[in-house]
Tab-separated table of C-alpha atoms in Angstrom:
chain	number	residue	atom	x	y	z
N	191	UNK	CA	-165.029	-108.409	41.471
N	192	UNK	CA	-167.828	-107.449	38.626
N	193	UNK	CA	-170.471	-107.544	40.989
N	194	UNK	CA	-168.698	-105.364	43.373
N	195	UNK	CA	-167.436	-102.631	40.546
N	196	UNK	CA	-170.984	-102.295	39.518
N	197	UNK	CA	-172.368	-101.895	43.110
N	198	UNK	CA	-173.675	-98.184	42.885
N	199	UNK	CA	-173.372	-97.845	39.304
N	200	UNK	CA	-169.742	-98.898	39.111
N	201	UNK	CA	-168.563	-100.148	36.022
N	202	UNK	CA	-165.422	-101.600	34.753
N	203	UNK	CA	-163.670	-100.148	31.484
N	204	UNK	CA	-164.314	-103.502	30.060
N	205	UNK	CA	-168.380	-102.906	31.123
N	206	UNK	CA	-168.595	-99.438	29.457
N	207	UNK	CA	-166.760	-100.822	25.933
N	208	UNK	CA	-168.912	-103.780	25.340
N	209	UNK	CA	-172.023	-101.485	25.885
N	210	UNK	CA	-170.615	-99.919	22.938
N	211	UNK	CA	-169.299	-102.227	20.198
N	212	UNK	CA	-165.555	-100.743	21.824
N	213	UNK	CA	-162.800	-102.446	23.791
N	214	UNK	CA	-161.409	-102.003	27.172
N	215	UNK	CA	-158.325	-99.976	25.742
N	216	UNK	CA	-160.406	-97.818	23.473
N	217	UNK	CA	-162.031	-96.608	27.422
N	218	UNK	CA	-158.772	-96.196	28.544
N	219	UNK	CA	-157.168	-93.889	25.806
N	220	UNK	CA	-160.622	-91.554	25.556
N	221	UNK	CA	-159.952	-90.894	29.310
N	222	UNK	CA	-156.445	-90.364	28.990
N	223	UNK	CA	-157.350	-88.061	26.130
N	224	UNK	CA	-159.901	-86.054	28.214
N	225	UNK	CA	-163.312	-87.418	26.552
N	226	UNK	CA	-164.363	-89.056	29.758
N	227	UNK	CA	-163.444	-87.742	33.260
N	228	UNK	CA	-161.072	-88.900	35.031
N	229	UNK	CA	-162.034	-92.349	36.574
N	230	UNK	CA	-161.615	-93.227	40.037
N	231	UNK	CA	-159.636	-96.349	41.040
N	232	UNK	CA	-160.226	-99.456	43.590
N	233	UNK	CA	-157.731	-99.615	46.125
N	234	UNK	CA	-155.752	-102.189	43.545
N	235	UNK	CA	-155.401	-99.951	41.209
N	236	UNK	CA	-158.179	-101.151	38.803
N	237	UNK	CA	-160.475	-97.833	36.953
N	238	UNK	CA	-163.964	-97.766	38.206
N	239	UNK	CA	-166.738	-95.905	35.712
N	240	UNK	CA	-169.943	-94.713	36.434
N	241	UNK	CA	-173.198	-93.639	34.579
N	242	UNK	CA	-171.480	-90.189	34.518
N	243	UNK	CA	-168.829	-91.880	32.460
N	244	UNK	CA	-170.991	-93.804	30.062
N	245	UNK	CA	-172.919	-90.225	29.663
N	246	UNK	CA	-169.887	-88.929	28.376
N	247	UNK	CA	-169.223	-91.559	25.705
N	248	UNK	CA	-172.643	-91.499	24.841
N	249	UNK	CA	-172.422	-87.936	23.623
N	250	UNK	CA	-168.816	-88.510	22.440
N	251	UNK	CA	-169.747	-91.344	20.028
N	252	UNK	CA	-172.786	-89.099	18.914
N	253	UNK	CA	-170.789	-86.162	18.551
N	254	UNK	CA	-168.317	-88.359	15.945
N	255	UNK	CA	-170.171	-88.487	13.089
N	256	UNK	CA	-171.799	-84.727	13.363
N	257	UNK	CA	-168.331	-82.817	13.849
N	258	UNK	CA	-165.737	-85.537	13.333
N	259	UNK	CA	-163.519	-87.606	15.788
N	260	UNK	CA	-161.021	-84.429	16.334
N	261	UNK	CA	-164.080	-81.698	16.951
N	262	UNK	CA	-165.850	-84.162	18.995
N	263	UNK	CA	-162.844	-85.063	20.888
N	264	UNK	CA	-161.879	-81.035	21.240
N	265	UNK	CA	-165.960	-80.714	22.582
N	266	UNK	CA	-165.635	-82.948	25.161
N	267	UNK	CA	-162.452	-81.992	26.211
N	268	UNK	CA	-163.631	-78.502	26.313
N	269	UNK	CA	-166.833	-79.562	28.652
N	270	UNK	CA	-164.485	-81.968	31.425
N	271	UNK	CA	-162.722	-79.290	32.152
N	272	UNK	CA	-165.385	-76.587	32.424
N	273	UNK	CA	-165.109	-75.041	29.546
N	274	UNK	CA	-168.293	-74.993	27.906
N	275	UNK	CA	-168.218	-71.657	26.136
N	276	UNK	CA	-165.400	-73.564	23.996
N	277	UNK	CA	-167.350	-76.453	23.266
N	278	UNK	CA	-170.450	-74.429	21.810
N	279	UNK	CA	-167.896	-72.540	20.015
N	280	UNK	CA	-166.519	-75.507	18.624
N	281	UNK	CA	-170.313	-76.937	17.777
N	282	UNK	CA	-171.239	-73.323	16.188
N	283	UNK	CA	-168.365	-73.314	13.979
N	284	UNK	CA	-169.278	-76.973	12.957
N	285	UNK	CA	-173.016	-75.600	12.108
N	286	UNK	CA	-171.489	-72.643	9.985
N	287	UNK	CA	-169.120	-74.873	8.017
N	288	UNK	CA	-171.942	-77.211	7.239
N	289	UNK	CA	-174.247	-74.132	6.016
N	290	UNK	CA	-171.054	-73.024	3.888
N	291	UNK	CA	-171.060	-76.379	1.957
N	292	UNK	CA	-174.617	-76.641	1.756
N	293	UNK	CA	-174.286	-72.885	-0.064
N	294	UNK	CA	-171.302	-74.576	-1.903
N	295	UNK	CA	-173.617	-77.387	-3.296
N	296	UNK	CA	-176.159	-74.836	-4.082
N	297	UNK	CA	-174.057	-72.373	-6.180
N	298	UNK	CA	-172.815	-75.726	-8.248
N	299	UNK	CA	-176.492	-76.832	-9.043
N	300	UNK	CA	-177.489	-73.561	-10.082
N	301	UNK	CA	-173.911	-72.928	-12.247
N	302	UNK	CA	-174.573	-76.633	-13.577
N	303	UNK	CA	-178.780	-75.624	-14.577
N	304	UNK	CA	-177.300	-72.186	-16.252
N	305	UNK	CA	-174.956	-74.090	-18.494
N	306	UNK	CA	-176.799	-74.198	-21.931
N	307	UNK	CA	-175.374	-76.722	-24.541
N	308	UNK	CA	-172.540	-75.852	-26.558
N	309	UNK	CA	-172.928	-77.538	-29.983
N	310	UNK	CA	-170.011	-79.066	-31.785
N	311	UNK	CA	-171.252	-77.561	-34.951
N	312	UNK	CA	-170.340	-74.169	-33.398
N	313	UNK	CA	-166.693	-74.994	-33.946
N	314	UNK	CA	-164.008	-73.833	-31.951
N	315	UNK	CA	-162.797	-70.643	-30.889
N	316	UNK	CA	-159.705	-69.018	-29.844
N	317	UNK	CA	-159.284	-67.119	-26.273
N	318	UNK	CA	-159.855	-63.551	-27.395
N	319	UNK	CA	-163.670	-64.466	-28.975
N	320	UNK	CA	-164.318	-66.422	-25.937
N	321	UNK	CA	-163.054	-63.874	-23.092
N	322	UNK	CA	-165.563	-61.409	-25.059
N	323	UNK	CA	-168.286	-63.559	-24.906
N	324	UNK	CA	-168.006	-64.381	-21.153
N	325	UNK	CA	-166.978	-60.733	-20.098
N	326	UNK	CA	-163.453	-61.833	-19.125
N	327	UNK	CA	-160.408	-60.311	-19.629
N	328	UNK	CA	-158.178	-62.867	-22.290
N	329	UNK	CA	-155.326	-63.353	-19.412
N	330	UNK	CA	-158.075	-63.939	-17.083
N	331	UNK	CA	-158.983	-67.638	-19.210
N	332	UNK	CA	-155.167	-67.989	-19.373
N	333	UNK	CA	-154.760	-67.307	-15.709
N	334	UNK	CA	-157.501	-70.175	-15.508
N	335	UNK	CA	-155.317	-72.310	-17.440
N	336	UNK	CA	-152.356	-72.491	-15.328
N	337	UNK	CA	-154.704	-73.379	-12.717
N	338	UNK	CA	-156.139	-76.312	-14.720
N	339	UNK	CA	-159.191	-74.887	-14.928
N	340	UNK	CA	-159.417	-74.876	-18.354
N	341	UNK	CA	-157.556	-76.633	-20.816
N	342	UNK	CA	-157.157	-75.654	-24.182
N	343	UNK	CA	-154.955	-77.256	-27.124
N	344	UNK	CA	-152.493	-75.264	-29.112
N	345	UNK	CA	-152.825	-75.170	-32.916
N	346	UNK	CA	-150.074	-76.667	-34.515
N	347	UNK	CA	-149.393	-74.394	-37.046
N	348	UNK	CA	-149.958	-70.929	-35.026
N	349	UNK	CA	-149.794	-71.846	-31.360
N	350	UNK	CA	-152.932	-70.343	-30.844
N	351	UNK	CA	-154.922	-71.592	-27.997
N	352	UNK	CA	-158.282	-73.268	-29.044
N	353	UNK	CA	-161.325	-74.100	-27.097
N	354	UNK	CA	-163.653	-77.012	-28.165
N	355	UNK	CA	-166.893	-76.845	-27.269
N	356	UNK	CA	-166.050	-78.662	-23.990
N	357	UNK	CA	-163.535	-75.962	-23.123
N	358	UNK	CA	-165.996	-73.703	-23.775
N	359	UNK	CA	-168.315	-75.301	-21.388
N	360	UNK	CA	-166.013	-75.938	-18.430
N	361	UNK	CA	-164.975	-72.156	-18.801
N	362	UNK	CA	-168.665	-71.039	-18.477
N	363	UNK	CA	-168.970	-73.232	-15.019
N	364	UNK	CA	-165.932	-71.561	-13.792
N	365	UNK	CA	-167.282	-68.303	-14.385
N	366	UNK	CA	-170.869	-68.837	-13.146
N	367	UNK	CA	-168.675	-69.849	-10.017
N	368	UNK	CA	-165.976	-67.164	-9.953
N	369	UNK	CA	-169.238	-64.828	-9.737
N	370	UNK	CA	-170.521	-66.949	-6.563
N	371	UNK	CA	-167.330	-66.097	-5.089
N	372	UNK	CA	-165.459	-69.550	-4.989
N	373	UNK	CA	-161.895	-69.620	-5.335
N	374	UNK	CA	-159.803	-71.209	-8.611
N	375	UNK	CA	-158.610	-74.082	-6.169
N	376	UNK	CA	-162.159	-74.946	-5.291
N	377	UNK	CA	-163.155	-74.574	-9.060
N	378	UNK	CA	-160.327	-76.797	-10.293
N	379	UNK	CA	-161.506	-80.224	-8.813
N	380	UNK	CA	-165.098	-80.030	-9.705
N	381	UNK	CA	-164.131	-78.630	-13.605
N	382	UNK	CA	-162.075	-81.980	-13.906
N	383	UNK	CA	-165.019	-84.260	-12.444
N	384	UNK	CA	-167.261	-82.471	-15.097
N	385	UNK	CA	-164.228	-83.090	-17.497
N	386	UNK	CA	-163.571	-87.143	-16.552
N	387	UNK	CA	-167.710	-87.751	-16.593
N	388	UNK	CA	-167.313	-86.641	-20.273
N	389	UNK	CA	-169.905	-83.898	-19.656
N	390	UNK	CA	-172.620	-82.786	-17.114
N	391	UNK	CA	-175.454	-84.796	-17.123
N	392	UNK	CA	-173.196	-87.631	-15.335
N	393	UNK	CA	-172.750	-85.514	-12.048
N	394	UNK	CA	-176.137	-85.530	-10.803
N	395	UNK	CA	-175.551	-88.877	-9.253
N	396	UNK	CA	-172.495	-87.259	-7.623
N	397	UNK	CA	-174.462	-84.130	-6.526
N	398	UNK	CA	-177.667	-86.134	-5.487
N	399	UNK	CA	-174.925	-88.215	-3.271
N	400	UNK	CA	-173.337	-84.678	-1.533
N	401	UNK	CA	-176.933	-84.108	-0.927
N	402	UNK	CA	-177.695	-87.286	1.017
N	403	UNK	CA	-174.260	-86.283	3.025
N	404	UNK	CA	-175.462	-83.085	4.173
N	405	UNK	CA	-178.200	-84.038	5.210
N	406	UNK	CA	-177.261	-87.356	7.253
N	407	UNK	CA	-174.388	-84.522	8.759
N	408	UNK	CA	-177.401	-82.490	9.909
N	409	UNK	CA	-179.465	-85.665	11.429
N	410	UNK	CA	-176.199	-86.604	12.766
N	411	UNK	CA	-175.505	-82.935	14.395
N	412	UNK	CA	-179.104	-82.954	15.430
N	413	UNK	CA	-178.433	-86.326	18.227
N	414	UNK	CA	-174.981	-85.080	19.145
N	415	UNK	CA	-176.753	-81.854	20.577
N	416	UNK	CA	-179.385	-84.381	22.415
N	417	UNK	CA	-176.588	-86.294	23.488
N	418	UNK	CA	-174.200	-83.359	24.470
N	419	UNK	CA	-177.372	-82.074	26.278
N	420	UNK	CA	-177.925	-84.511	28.051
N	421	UNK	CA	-174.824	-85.272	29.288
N	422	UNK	CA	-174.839	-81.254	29.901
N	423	UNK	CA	-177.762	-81.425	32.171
N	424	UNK	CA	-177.324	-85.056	33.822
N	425	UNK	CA	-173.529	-83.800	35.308
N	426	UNK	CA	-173.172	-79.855	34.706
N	427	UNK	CA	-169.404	-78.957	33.955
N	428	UNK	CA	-167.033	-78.234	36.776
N	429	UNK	CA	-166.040	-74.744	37.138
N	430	UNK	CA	-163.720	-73.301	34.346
N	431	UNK	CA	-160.164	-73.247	34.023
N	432	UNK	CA	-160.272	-69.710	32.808
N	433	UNK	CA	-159.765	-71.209	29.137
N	434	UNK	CA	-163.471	-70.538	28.161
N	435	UNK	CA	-164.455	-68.174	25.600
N	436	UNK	CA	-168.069	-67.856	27.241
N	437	UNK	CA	-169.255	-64.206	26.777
N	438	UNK	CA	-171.056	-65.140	30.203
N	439	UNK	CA	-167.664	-64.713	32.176
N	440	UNK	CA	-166.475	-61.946	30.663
């Protein structure tokens, strides 16, 4: 039976997984999900692949790791059924979202190198001094507050709110990133890694680490378009099913 399933190129689900660390089943389900074409069957019933078919996974499994398992599988779905104006839309959005957080990186490591020292000896303040000294409005730092950007403790006598020198500090980052344009709920999570590390200096592991990220993403987007290509070129799409968003068929 294998001999005769790979006469021609024919290959077996079972032939196309172990090329690729995946089993039979895991063939199965990305054709029934539209990431491989449809497979033809023998006259028992049994799927028969071909090098068309191990293109496709190929690119799929390339595709994973540049856009993620639901892009990729939305890519190659759009390209079986002809719609590649889809799938470069899909690929292009993937591109912009990766020059967004590159931009979002950026904006942190240049809030993070503005941030001058705050010495203890400069004592606390309360949030009308500190709203004039960063430009703000004082219901603007309270507005921060609910969001847990900032978190000040009350004085027990007045009920005044008090910022520490650390307060002080995580309020300058949010504003050096308000003015970059980034939301409070983007601000909030990176304030309280600042916070937990006890301080700055500790996140340039962390940022050195979204770095390498980015950058594998971009390798990573760089042999999914080879691979996409390729399989592109090797077996051009069928015609369209009208669900394209190619400017070209307008």
């Amino acid at each position: 039976m294998r001999q005769n399933l790979q006469h021609g190129g024919r290959l077996r689900p079972v032939d196309l997984a172990r090329a690729h660390g995946l089993s039979a089943q895991a063939v199965r389900n990305y054709e029934a999900a539209g990431i491989l074409p449809g497979a033809d069957r023998t006259p028992h019933g049994y799927r028969t692949y071909t090098p068309r078919h191990a293109q496709a996974l190929r690119a799929f499994l390339a595709l994973v790791p540049a856009h993620g398992h639901q892009t990729a599988t939305s890519i190659m779905q759009a390209v079986n059924r002809g719609a590649t104006g889809d799938a470069l839309r899909l690929i292009d959005e993937s591109h912009a979202q990766l020059l967004d957080d590159r931009r979002t990186l950026r904006a942190v490591e240049v809030a993070l190198g503005d941030l001058e020292p705050v010495p203890p000896e400069r004592g606390d303040t309360f949030v009308g001094p500190l709203a004039r000294r960063l430009g703000l409005r004082p219901a603007t730092l309270r507005k921060w507050e609910r969001a847990g950007v900032v978190q000040p403790r009350r004085d027990a006598r007045t009920g005044y709110r008090v910022y520490r020198a650390a307060d002080v500090r995580d309020a300058r980052l949010a504003h050096q990133l308000r003015r970059g344009g980034y939301r409070l709920e983007q601000i909030a999570p990176l304030i309280a890694q600042v916070r937990s590390a006890g301080g700055v200096a500790p996140l340039e592991s962390m940022l050195g680490d979204w770095r390498a990220r980015l950058s594998a993403r971009s390798r990573a987007m760089l042999a999914g378009a080879a691979a996409l290509d390729a399989y592109l070129t090797g077996w051009p799409a069928p015609p369209g099913d009208g669900a394209t968003t190619d400017l070209s068929t307008r």
